[in-house]
Amino acid sequence: MSIFEYNGSALIAMVGKNCFAIASDRRLGVQLQTIATDFQRIYKVHDRLFLGLSGLATDAQTLYQRLVFRHKLYQLREERDMKPETFASLVSAILYEKRFGPYFCQPVIAGLGDEDKPFICTMDSIGAKELAKDFVVAGTASESLYGACESMFRPDMEPEDLFETISQALLSSVDRDCLSGWGGHVYVVTPTEVKERILKGRMD
Amino acid sequence: MSQVAVEAPPKGGFSFDLCRRNGMLSKKGVPPPSYRKTGTTIVGLIFQDGVILGADTRATEGPIVCDKNCEKIHYMAPNIYCCGAGTAADTEAVTDMVSSQLQLHRYHTGRESRVVTALTLLKSHLFKYQGHVQAALVLGGVDANGPHLHTIYPHGSTDTLPFATMGSGSLAAMSVFESKYREGLTKEEGIKLVCEAICSGIFNDLGSGSNVDVCVITKGQKEYLRNHQLPNPRTYVSSKRFSFPKKTEVLLTRITPLKEMVEVIGGGDIMEE
C-alpha cells in the first residue's frame, strides 16, 4: 500500500466562465476503517483563493499551517493578498525544499486572479506544477476523476452549471473508490460571492 | 527544537527533516511515492544560423498521463533555452534556479549570457547531488562564440554535439537524426527535421505524446513555436452537452458575499517613500 492511500481522498478543481469550483470528499480513514465523515480537506487561504490537500492527512495539516504562516507574513509585509500564481510558486518551493524527504501530500490550488481570471493548478508531492486551463484532480480517486472530468467538462460554464458538473464528476468517481466518499464539499467562487455546499453521497 | 519554534522562511537549500520518518515508513514496507515524470522526447540540432530545440508535451505519473500539453522547453536567458527530461520537479527547479543565477550575472556584467556559463552552472549542481537530482537536459543557445548545443546527464556529465536527443524517446528521435542530419541545414529544413524526430518519439515511445514544441534561436533573436504541430487532436468530442436531469442532493448551502474591490482614484496624499 502506498502512503498516499493511508487516509484516502478525492480532490478536484474546475474552471468556468469568470469563476471556478473546487470540491473534495469528506472521508477521513485509516486504511479501510472510517474515522470521520466530516473531514475538511479544502482550506480558504483568502476570499478568492482556495487550497485542497490530498494524501496523508497529518502532512496535509502541517503543510497547511506552514502555508498559512507564510501567507500571513506576506500580507504583513505587502499589505495585500497573494495572487494565485504567486501562491502556487510558494507551495511549489515549500514542497521542493523537501525533495529528498517529501510531505506525502498532493495539493490542488484554485483562485481568482487579476480581472477575475480563474487559475487552477496541481502539483505532485515534490512541487512539480501542472497548470491546466480546464480541470485538475488529485487523491486516491484521481484515476476515475480523470475519466469523469474528461467526458463531463465543457469550457465556459456558468456557476450553477459548473456546480452540477463538478458535483456529478466527484460523486460518480468516489463511488468507484473505496478509500474516499461519504459525501462531498463543493466551493463555487465567482467574483461576487463564495457558495459553499455540502453534498449528500453514498454512505458505504 | 528551538529553531523550529520560531521558524523563519528558509534561506535556501534542501531540508532533510522528514527523511528519518519517511525512511522508517519504507523500512516497514510502505513503498516510496512516485513522482511526476516527463518520460520524454527532447531534441536539439545546430543549423546554418543557430540552434533548434524540440520537445513533446506529455507528462506522466506511472502509467497515467497527467498533463497532455505541458511545456518542456524552459527559458534560461534571452538567447538560451533548455529542454528537460526526467522528474518534472527537478527539471523545473534546476532550470529556474540557473536562469535566475544567469539573470543576476547579466546584471553584474552587463553582457549577454554565454551558453558555457549555463552549462557549467547546471553540471556543477547536478554533479553535487550525484544523480539524485534527476534532470536530463538538452541545452542550446547562440552567444558571442556562435551556436552551441549540449546535453547534460543527471550525474553531471556533458556532451557537445551538432545534434542531440534525450529522454525515453531519445532512441526513436536519434534514428531520425542519424539518417537525415547534415551540416548547413536551412531553418525550414531544420524545423522539419526536429518535428520529424519528435513525432517519431511521440508515436514510437509510450512515455512521449501529444504535441510538438519547437524553439529556434538565432543570433540576436528567438522564436518559440509553442504547439508547432498538433498531430494528436482530441477525437470523440460529444457535440451534445452533458445534462443532469436529477439535481445533486445538497445538504447545506452557505453563501458568503465578497467585498467589492474599491479602487481609490487620486484624493489623499500619496505616501512618501
Short mmCIF file of C-alpha atoms in Angstrom, two decimals:
data_model
loop_
_atom_site.label_atom_id
_atom_site.label_comp_id
_atom_site.label_asym_id
_atom_site.label_seq_id
_atom_site.Cartn_x
_atom_site.Cartn_y
_atom_site.Cartn_z
CA MET A 1 0.00 0.00 0.00
CA SER A 2 1.27 3.44 -0.87
CA ILE A 3 1.30 6.05 1.91
CA PHE A 4 -0.97 8.21 -0.26
CA GLU A 5 -3.68 5.61 0.24
CA TYR A 6 -3.47 5.62 4.05
CA ASN A 7 -6.23 8.19 4.64
CA GLY A 8 -7.91 8.27 1.23
CA SER A 9 -9.02 11.42 -0.57
CA ALA A 10 -10.55 12.86 -3.71
CA LEU A 11 -9.95 16.41 -4.88
CA ILE A 12 -10.98 18.27 -7.98
CA ALA A 13 -10.98 21.82 -9.32
CA MET A 14 -12.66 23.14 -12.46
CA VAL A 15 -12.66 26.40 -14.36
CA GLY A 16 -15.85 28.08 -15.55
CA LYS A 17 -16.67 31.43 -17.07
CA ASN A 18 -15.06 34.03 -14.74
CA CYS A 19 -15.45 31.56 -11.90
CA PHE A 20 -14.04 28.31 -10.58
CA ALA A 21 -15.12 25.42 -8.39
CA ILE A 22 -13.11 23.25 -6.03
CA ALA A 23 -14.52 20.09 -4.45
CA SER A 24 -13.44 17.26 -2.19
CA ASP A 25 -14.86 14.20 -0.49
CA ARG A 26 -15.43 14.20 3.30
CA ARG A 27 -13.99 10.90 4.47
CA LEU A 28 -11.02 10.52 6.76
CA GLY A 29 -9.97 6.92 7.19
CA VAL A 30 -7.15 4.80 8.44
CA GLN A 31 -6.82 2.35 5.59
CA LEU A 32 -10.24 0.63 5.41
CA GLN A 33 -11.60 1.97 8.72
CA THR A 34 -13.50 5.24 8.58
CA ILE A 35 -12.55 7.73 11.29
CA ALA A 36 -14.54 10.82 10.32
CA THR A 37 -17.18 11.71 7.76
CA ASP A 38 -16.95 15.49 8.03
CA PHE A 39 -13.29 15.98 7.29
CA GLN A 40 -12.14 19.29 5.88
CA ARG A 41 -9.72 18.89 3.02
CA ILE A 42 -10.22 22.26 1.32
CA TYR A 43 -8.90 25.34 3.07
CA LYS A 44 -9.50 29.01 2.42
CA VAL A 45 -6.30 30.99 2.02
CA HIS A 46 -8.10 34.26 1.40
CA ASP A 47 -11.51 35.22 -0.02
CA ARG A 48 -10.61 34.38 -3.60
CA LEU A 49 -8.01 31.65 -3.13
CA PHE A 50 -8.60 28.05 -2.02
CA LEU A 51 -6.23 25.19 -1.35
CA GLY A 52 -7.05 21.49 -1.32
CA LEU A 53 -4.60 18.99 0.16
CA SER A 54 -4.86 15.29 -0.67
CA GLY A 55 -2.66 12.49 0.60
CA LEU A 56 -1.50 11.81 4.16
CA ALA A 57 -3.71 13.92 6.44
CA THR A 58 -1.01 14.62 9.03
CA ASP A 59 1.27 16.06 6.37
CA ALA A 60 -1.62 17.95 4.81
CA GLN A 61 -2.35 19.74 8.07
CA THR A 62 1.31 20.53 8.77
CA LEU A 63 1.72 21.85 5.27
CA TYR A 64 -1.42 23.94 5.60
CA GLN A 65 -0.15 25.53 8.81
CA ARG A 66 3.18 26.40 7.19
CA LEU A 67 1.44 27.87 4.16
CA VAL A 68 -0.91 29.98 6.26
CA PHE A 69 2.09 31.24 8.21
CA ARG A 70 3.91 32.24 5.04
CA HIS A 71 0.80 33.86 3.60
CA LYS A 72 0.30 35.92 6.74
CA LEU A 73 3.91 37.07 6.64
CA TYR A 74 3.33 38.11 3.04
CA GLN A 75 0.16 40.01 3.97
CA LEU A 76 2.00 41.88 6.71
CA ARG A 77 4.91 42.80 4.51
CA GLU A 78 3.00 43.60 1.32
CA GLU A 79 -0.39 44.72 2.70
CA ARG A 80 -2.25 42.71 0.08
CA ASP A 81 -3.36 39.16 -0.62
CA MET A 82 -1.27 36.76 -2.65
CA LYS A 83 -2.10 36.22 -6.29
CA PRO A 84 -2.94 32.58 -7.07
CA GLU A 85 0.15 32.27 -9.31
CA THR A 86 2.39 33.57 -6.52
CA PHE A 87 0.81 31.21 -4.01
CA ALA A 88 1.33 28.27 -6.37
CA SER A 89 5.03 29.14 -6.61
CA LEU A 90 5.22 29.33 -2.82
CA VAL A 91 3.64 25.90 -2.41
CA SER A 92 5.93 24.50 -5.07
CA ALA A 93 9.03 25.95 -3.37
CA ILE A 94 8.00 24.62 0.05
CA LEU A 95 7.42 21.16 -1.38
CA TYR A 96 10.62 21.10 -3.43
CA GLU A 97 12.63 22.09 -0.37
CA LYS A 98 11.78 18.62 0.93
CA ARG A 99 12.81 16.95 -2.35
CA PHE A 100 14.61 14.08 -0.62
CA GLY A 101 12.16 13.61 2.25
CA PRO A 102 8.81 14.83 0.92
CA TYR A 103 5.47 15.62 2.52
CA PHE A 104 3.14 12.86 1.31
CA CYS A 105 0.71 15.38 0.02
CA GLN A 106 -0.59 16.46 -3.36
CA PRO A 107 -2.04 19.98 -3.40
CA VAL A 108 -4.72 21.50 -5.62
CA ILE A 109 -4.79 25.28 -5.82
CA ALA A 110 -7.69 27.31 -7.23
CA GLY A 111 -8.17 31.05 -7.16
CA LEU A 112 -9.39 34.14 -8.95
CA GLY A 113 -6.55 36.33 -10.16
CA ASP A 114 -6.42 39.81 -11.62
CA GLU A 115 -9.51 40.81 -13.60
CA ASP A 116 -11.32 37.75 -12.14
CA LYS A 117 -9.33 35.35 -14.27
CA PRO A 118 -9.66 31.85 -12.78
CA PHE A 119 -6.47 29.95 -12.02
CA ILE A 120 -6.19 26.26 -11.15
CA CYS A 121 -3.14 24.16 -10.60
CA THR A 122 -1.99 20.90 -9.06
CA MET A 123 1.38 19.52 -8.06
CA ASP A 124 2.98 16.22 -7.18
CA SER A 125 4.43 15.74 -3.70
CA ILE A 126 7.71 17.45 -4.61
CA GLY A 127 6.23 20.53 -6.26
CA ALA A 128 6.13 19.87 -10.00
CA LYS A 129 3.47 22.34 -11.08
CA GLU A 130 0.79 21.39 -13.58
CA LEU A 131 -1.13 24.41 -14.80
CA ALA A 132 -4.33 23.47 -16.56
CA LYS A 133 -6.94 25.50 -18.40
CA ASP A 134 -9.83 23.12 -17.73
CA PHE A 135 -9.67 20.88 -14.66
CA VAL A 136 -7.24 19.29 -12.23
CA VAL A 137 -7.66 16.26 -9.95
CA ALA A 138 -5.78 14.63 -7.07
CA GLY A 139 -6.11 11.89 -4.47
CA THR A 140 -6.85 8.17 -4.41
CA ALA A 141 -9.84 8.61 -6.74
CA SER A 142 -7.76 10.56 -9.28
CA GLU A 143 -7.92 7.91 -11.99
CA SER A 144 -11.69 7.78 -12.06
CA LEU A 145 -11.84 11.56 -11.66
CA TYR A 146 -9.73 11.97 -14.82
CA GLY A 147 -12.26 9.91 -16.72
CA ALA A 148 -15.33 11.64 -15.32
CA CYS A 149 -13.96 15.14 -15.90
CA GLU A 150 -12.64 14.31 -19.35
CA SER A 151 -16.17 13.45 -20.50
CA MET A 152 -18.28 15.88 -18.44
CA PHE A 153 -16.22 19.06 -18.63
CA ARG A 154 -17.11 21.80 -21.10
CA PRO A 155 -15.37 25.17 -21.35
CA ASP A 156 -17.03 28.43 -20.16
CA MET A 157 -19.70 27.01 -17.83
CA GLU A 158 -21.83 29.34 -15.72
CA PRO A 159 -21.55 28.92 -11.90
CA GLU A 160 -24.70 26.78 -11.44
CA ASP A 161 -23.81 24.57 -14.39
CA LEU A 162 -20.27 24.25 -13.09
CA PHE A 163 -21.58 23.18 -9.69
CA GLU A 164 -23.69 20.38 -11.18
CA THR A 165 -20.81 19.18 -13.34
CA ILE A 166 -18.18 19.16 -10.62
CA SER A 167 -20.55 17.52 -8.12
CA GLN A 168 -21.55 14.76 -10.52
CA ALA A 169 -17.94 14.15 -11.52
CA LEU A 170 -16.94 13.92 -7.87
CA LEU A 171 -19.80 11.71 -6.71
CA SER A 172 -19.56 9.28 -9.60
CA SER A 173 -15.79 8.97 -9.16
CA VAL A 174 -15.75 8.38 -5.41
CA ASP A 175 -18.32 5.61 -5.86
CA ARG A 176 -15.57 3.71 -7.70
CA ASP A 177 -13.02 4.31 -4.92
CA CYS A 178 -13.23 2.51 -1.57
CA LEU A 179 -10.99 4.97 0.23
CA SER A 180 -12.88 8.20 -0.47
CA GLY A 181 -16.52 9.21 -0.37
CA TRP A 182 -19.15 9.93 2.31
CA GLY A 183 -20.50 12.98 0.54
CA GLY A 184 -18.76 16.00 -0.86
CA HIS A 185 -17.78 19.55 -0.12
CA VAL A 186 -18.02 21.99 -3.01
CA TYR A 187 -16.98 25.65 -3.23
CA VAL A 188 -18.07 27.69 -6.24
CA VAL A 189 -16.31 31.04 -6.32
CA THR A 190 -17.49 33.91 -8.52
CA PRO A 191 -16.19 37.50 -8.41
CA THR A 192 -19.14 38.48 -6.16
CA GLU A 193 -19.67 35.53 -3.84
CA VAL A 194 -18.48 32.20 -2.50
CA LYS A 195 -21.07 29.45 -2.47
CA GLU A 196 -20.20 26.53 -0.23
CA ARG A 197 -22.31 23.40 -0.42
CA ILE A 198 -22.24 20.04 1.30
CA LEU A 199 -23.36 17.18 -0.89
CA LYS A 200 -25.16 14.04 0.06
CA GLY A 201 -23.41 10.92 -1.09
CA ARG A 202 -23.38 7.17 -0.52
CA MET A 203 -22.53 6.10 2.99
CA ASP A 204 -20.68 2.88 2.23
CA MET B 1 13.91 22.28 18.55
CA SER B 2 14.23 25.94 19.47
CA GLN B 3 14.80 26.67 15.79
CA VAL B 4 11.53 25.03 14.85
CA ALA B 5 9.61 27.12 17.38
CA VAL B 6 10.48 30.36 15.59
CA GLU B 7 10.51 29.02 12.07
CA ALA B 8 11.57 31.78 9.72
CA PRO B 9 11.39 31.48 5.95
CA PRO B 10 14.44 29.41 4.99
CA LYS B 11 17.32 30.88 3.04
CA GLY B 12 17.51 28.03 0.55
CA GLY B 13 18.89 24.55 0.17
CA PHE B 14 17.16 21.25 0.78
CA SER B 15 15.65 20.24 4.10
CA PHE B 16 16.07 16.68 5.24
CA ASP B 17 13.95 16.67 8.42
CA LEU B 18 11.32 14.26 7.09
CA CYS B 19 13.89 11.75 5.80
CA ARG B 20 14.04 9.74 9.03
CA ARG B 21 10.27 9.32 9.21
CA ASN B 22 9.98 8.52 5.52
CA GLY B 23 12.88 6.07 5.79
CA MET B 24 11.12 4.37 8.69
CA LEU B 25 7.98 4.05 6.58
CA SER B 26 9.83 2.45 3.69
CA LYS B 27 11.55 0.05 6.09
CA LYS B 28 8.10 -1.00 7.28
CA GLY B 29 7.19 -1.89 3.73
CA VAL B 30 5.43 1.26 2.55
CA PRO B 31 6.79 1.95 -0.92
CA PRO B 32 8.11 5.46 -1.60
CA PRO B 33 5.76 7.59 -3.74
CA SER B 34 6.10 8.03 -7.48
CA TYR B 35 6.74 11.49 -8.81
CA ARG B 36 5.55 13.26 -11.92
CA LYS B 37 7.90 12.48 -14.75
CA THR B 38 8.36 13.77 -18.18
CA GLY B 39 9.09 10.43 -19.86
CA THR B 40 10.04 12.47 -22.76
CA THR B 41 11.43 13.01 -26.21
CA ILE B 42 13.60 16.13 -26.35
CA VAL B 43 15.94 17.01 -29.17
CA GLY B 44 18.20 19.76 -30.45
CA LEU B 45 20.28 20.43 -33.56
CA ILE B 46 22.58 23.07 -34.98
CA PHE B 47 21.56 24.54 -38.35
CA GLN B 48 23.26 27.17 -40.52
CA ASP B 49 22.30 30.26 -38.44
CA GLY B 50 21.76 28.85 -34.95
CA VAL B 51 20.10 26.20 -32.84
CA ILE B 52 16.69 24.50 -32.93
CA LEU B 53 15.27 22.76 -29.86
CA GLY B 54 12.23 20.49 -29.83
CA ALA B 55 10.10 18.65 -27.29
CA ASP B 56 6.89 16.65 -26.95
CA THR B 57 4.27 17.75 -24.41
CA ARG B 58 3.27 14.71 -22.35
CA ALA B 59 3.77 14.43 -18.58
CA THR B 60 3.18 11.11 -16.86
CA GLU B 61 2.82 9.73 -13.38
CA GLY B 62 3.40 6.00 -13.63
CA PRO B 63 1.10 4.82 -16.44
CA ILE B 64 -1.26 7.81 -16.12
CA VAL B 65 -0.98 10.81 -18.44
CA CYS B 66 -1.34 13.72 -16.03
CA ASP B 67 -0.72 16.61 -18.42
CA LYS B 68 -1.45 16.39 -22.11
CA ASN B 69 0.12 19.72 -23.01
CA CYS B 70 2.96 20.64 -20.69
CA GLU B 71 5.94 22.85 -21.52
CA LYS B 72 9.32 21.18 -21.59
CA ILE B 73 11.38 23.88 -23.28
CA HIS B 74 12.45 26.11 -20.41
CA TYR B 75 13.70 29.68 -20.59
CA MET B 76 17.28 30.14 -19.36
CA ALA B 77 18.27 33.52 -20.83
CA PRO B 78 17.01 35.57 -23.80
CA ASN B 79 19.49 33.73 -26.04
CA ILE B 80 19.49 30.36 -24.27
CA TYR B 81 16.76 27.75 -23.83
CA CYS B 82 16.86 24.30 -22.25
CA CYS B 83 14.77 21.16 -22.75
CA GLY B 84 14.24 18.99 -19.70
CA ALA B 85 13.53 15.28 -19.22
CA GLY B 86 13.30 13.22 -16.04
CA THR B 87 11.50 14.07 -12.80
CA ALA B 88 9.38 17.12 -13.61
CA ALA B 89 10.05 18.95 -10.33
CA ASP B 90 13.82 18.57 -10.77
CA THR B 91 13.99 19.81 -14.35
CA GLU B 92 11.73 22.74 -13.46
CA ALA B 93 13.66 23.67 -10.31
CA VAL B 94 17.12 23.29 -11.75
CA THR B 95 16.39 25.37 -14.85
CA ASP B 96 14.62 28.08 -12.84
CA MET B 97 17.50 28.26 -10.40
CA VAL B 98 20.17 28.55 -13.07
CA SER B 99 18.13 31.02 -15.10
CA SER B 100 17.95 33.38 -12.11
CA GLN B 101 21.68 32.95 -11.49
CA LEU B 102 22.26 33.91 -15.13
CA GLN B 103 19.99 36.96 -14.80
CA LEU B 104 21.99 38.17 -11.76
CA HIS B 105 25.21 37.52 -13.66
CA ARG B 106 23.94 39.66 -16.56
CA TYR B 107 23.03 42.49 -14.17
CA HIS B 108 26.55 42.25 -12.75
CA THR B 109 28.48 42.13 -16.00
CA GLY B 110 26.10 43.91 -18.37
CA ARG B 111 26.81 41.33 -21.09
CA GLU B 112 24.83 38.63 -22.81
CA SER B 113 24.97 35.25 -21.04
CA ARG B 114 27.12 32.56 -22.60
CA VAL B 115 25.94 29.01 -23.11
CA VAL B 116 29.03 27.56 -21.38
CA THR B 117 28.15 29.58 -18.24
CA ALA B 118 24.72 27.95 -18.12
CA LEU B 119 26.31 24.58 -18.86
CA THR B 120 28.81 24.87 -16.01
CA LEU B 121 26.19 26.03 -13.51
CA LEU B 122 23.89 23.15 -14.44
CA LYS B 123 26.52 20.42 -14.43
CA SER B 124 28.11 21.51 -11.16
CA HIS B 125 24.70 21.49 -9.45
CA LEU B 126 23.82 18.07 -10.85
CA PHE B 127 27.26 16.61 -10.04
CA LYS B 128 26.99 17.88 -6.46
CA TYR B 129 23.85 15.78 -5.98
CA GLN B 130 25.41 12.67 -7.56
CA GLY B 131 22.45 11.90 -9.83
CA HIS B 132 19.78 12.23 -7.16
CA VAL B 133 18.50 15.38 -8.86
CA GLN B 134 17.06 13.53 -11.81
CA ALA B 135 17.30 16.00 -14.65
CA ALA B 136 18.47 15.10 -18.17
CA LEU B 137 18.80 18.25 -20.24
CA VAL B 138 19.42 19.49 -23.77
CA LEU B 139 20.84 23.00 -23.60
CA GLY B 140 21.00 25.20 -26.66
CA GLY B 141 21.78 28.82 -27.39
CA VAL B 142 23.59 31.37 -29.51
CA ASP B 143 26.15 33.68 -27.90
CA ALA B 144 29.27 35.71 -28.79
CA ASN B 145 31.01 32.49 -29.85
CA GLY B 146 28.22 31.30 -32.15
CA PRO B 147 25.68 28.50 -31.74
CA HIS B 148 26.13 25.83 -29.05
CA LEU B 149 24.33 22.62 -28.25
CA HIS B 150 24.99 20.45 -25.20
CA THR B 151 23.41 17.50 -23.45
CA ILE B 152 23.66 17.17 -19.67
CA TYR B 153 23.13 13.87 -17.88
CA PRO B 154 21.65 13.58 -14.35
CA HIS B 155 25.08 12.76 -12.87
CA GLY B 156 26.62 15.94 -14.29
CA SER B 157 28.48 14.70 -17.35
CA THR B 158 28.05 16.68 -20.55
CA ASP B 159 28.40 16.28 -24.30
CA THR B 160 28.86 18.89 -27.00
CA LEU B 161 27.22 17.79 -30.21
CA PRO B 162 25.85 19.02 -33.54
CA PHE B 163 22.62 17.13 -32.88
CA ALA B 164 21.34 15.61 -29.65
CA THR B 165 18.39 13.70 -28.18
CA MET B 166 17.37 12.87 -24.60
CA GLY B 167 14.63 11.16 -22.65
CA SER B 168 12.81 7.86 -23.11
CA GLY B 169 12.14 8.64 -26.77
CA SER B 170 15.78 9.50 -27.47
CA LEU B 171 16.43 6.32 -29.45
CA ALA B 172 13.50 6.87 -31.78
CA ALA B 173 14.48 10.50 -32.30
CA MET B 174 18.17 9.73 -32.76
CA SER B 175 17.42 7.24 -35.51
CA VAL B 176 15.81 10.05 -37.49
CA PHE B 177 18.73 12.40 -36.87
CA GLU B 178 21.35 9.76 -37.69
CA SER B 179 19.77 9.06 -41.07
CA LYS B 180 18.84 12.61 -42.12
CA TYR B 181 21.05 15.17 -40.37
CA ARG B 182 23.69 17.01 -42.37
CA GLU B 183 25.69 20.18 -41.85
CA GLY B 184 24.35 23.53 -43.07
CA LEU B 185 20.61 22.85 -42.86
CA THR B 186 18.36 25.85 -43.54
CA LYS B 187 15.86 26.99 -40.91
CA GLU B 188 12.89 25.35 -42.64
CA GLU B 189 14.78 22.08 -43.15
CA GLY B 190 15.91 22.18 -39.53
CA ILE B 191 12.43 22.71 -38.11
CA LYS B 192 11.09 19.94 -40.33
CA LEU B 193 13.77 17.51 -39.15
CA VAL B 194 13.22 18.39 -35.49
CA CYS B 195 9.45 17.87 -35.87
CA GLU B 196 10.05 14.54 -37.57
CA ALA B 197 12.35 13.40 -34.75
CA ILE B 198 9.86 14.46 -32.05
CA CYS B 199 6.99 12.81 -33.93
CA SER B 200 8.93 9.53 -34.09
CA GLY B 201 9.26 9.80 -30.31
CA ILE B 202 5.57 10.64 -29.90
CA PHE B 203 4.41 7.68 -31.99
CA ASN B 204 7.01 5.04 -31.05
CA ASP B 205 7.65 5.79 -27.36
CA LEU B 206 4.78 5.43 -24.89
CA GLY B 207 6.33 7.92 -22.47
CA SER B 208 6.07 10.69 -25.06
CA GLY B 209 2.97 12.04 -26.72
CA SER B 210 0.62 14.88 -27.72
CA ASN B 211 2.08 17.92 -29.48
CA VAL B 212 5.37 19.26 -30.81
CA ASP B 213 7.01 22.35 -29.30
CA VAL B 214 9.85 23.98 -31.18
CA CYS B 215 12.24 26.78 -30.27
CA VAL B 216 14.50 28.40 -32.89
CA ILE B 217 17.38 30.51 -31.58
CA THR B 218 19.46 32.59 -33.99
CA LYS B 219 21.92 35.45 -33.46
CA GLY B 220 20.01 38.23 -31.68
CA GLN B 221 16.56 36.63 -31.89
CA LYS B 222 14.48 33.63 -30.94
CA GLU B 223 11.20 32.10 -31.98
CA TYR B 224 9.28 29.97 -29.50
CA LEU B 225 6.78 27.95 -31.53
CA ARG B 226 4.52 26.51 -28.82
CA ASN B 227 2.42 23.64 -30.20
CA HIS B 228 4.02 23.97 -33.64
CA GLN B 229 2.36 20.72 -34.70
CA LEU B 230 -0.74 19.08 -33.23
CA PRO B 231 -0.59 15.51 -34.53
CA ASN B 232 -2.95 14.15 -31.86
CA PRO B 233 -6.16 16.20 -31.77
CA ARG B 234 -8.92 15.02 -29.45
CA THR B 235 -11.28 12.53 -31.01
CA TYR B 236 -14.86 11.80 -30.00
CA VAL B 237 -15.83 15.15 -28.56
CA SER B 238 -19.50 14.95 -27.69
CA SER B 239 -21.41 17.62 -29.60
CA LYS B 240 -24.25 17.49 -27.09
CA ARG B 241 -23.71 18.95 -23.65
CA PHE B 242 -23.94 16.74 -20.62
CA SER B 243 -27.20 17.30 -18.75
CA PHE B 244 -28.02 16.15 -15.25
CA PRO B 245 -31.80 15.79 -15.07
CA LYS B 246 -31.81 14.91 -11.38
CA LYS B 247 -30.22 17.70 -9.37
CA THR B 248 -27.39 16.84 -7.00
CA GLU B 249 -28.66 16.43 -3.43
CA VAL B 250 -27.37 19.29 -1.32
CA LEU B 251 -27.44 19.07 2.49
CA LEU B 252 -26.27 22.56 3.32
CA THR B 253 -25.55 25.78 1.46
CA ARG B 254 -23.56 28.70 2.79
CA ILE B 255 -23.22 31.86 0.74
CA THR B 256 -20.53 34.39 1.57
CA PRO B 257 -20.73 37.63 -0.40
CA LEU B 258 -17.33 39.02 -1.31
CA LYS B 259 -16.49 42.62 -0.59
CA GLU B 260 -16.34 44.71 -3.68
CA MET B 261 -12.89 45.81 -4.66
CA VAL B 262 -12.73 49.57 -4.19
CA GLU B 263 -10.29 51.44 -6.30
CA VAL B 264 -9.01 54.69 -4.83
CA ILE B 265 -8.51 57.26 -7.53
CA GLY B 266 -6.48 60.33 -6.56
CA GLY B 267 -7.54 62.04 -3.35
CA GLY B 268 -5.42 62.00 -0.21
CA ASP B 269 -1.71 62.43 -0.09
CA ILE B 270 0.48 59.88 -1.70
CA MET B 271 2.53 58.20 0.96
CA GLU B 272 6.15 59.12 0.93
CA GLU B 273 8.82 56.50 0.24
#
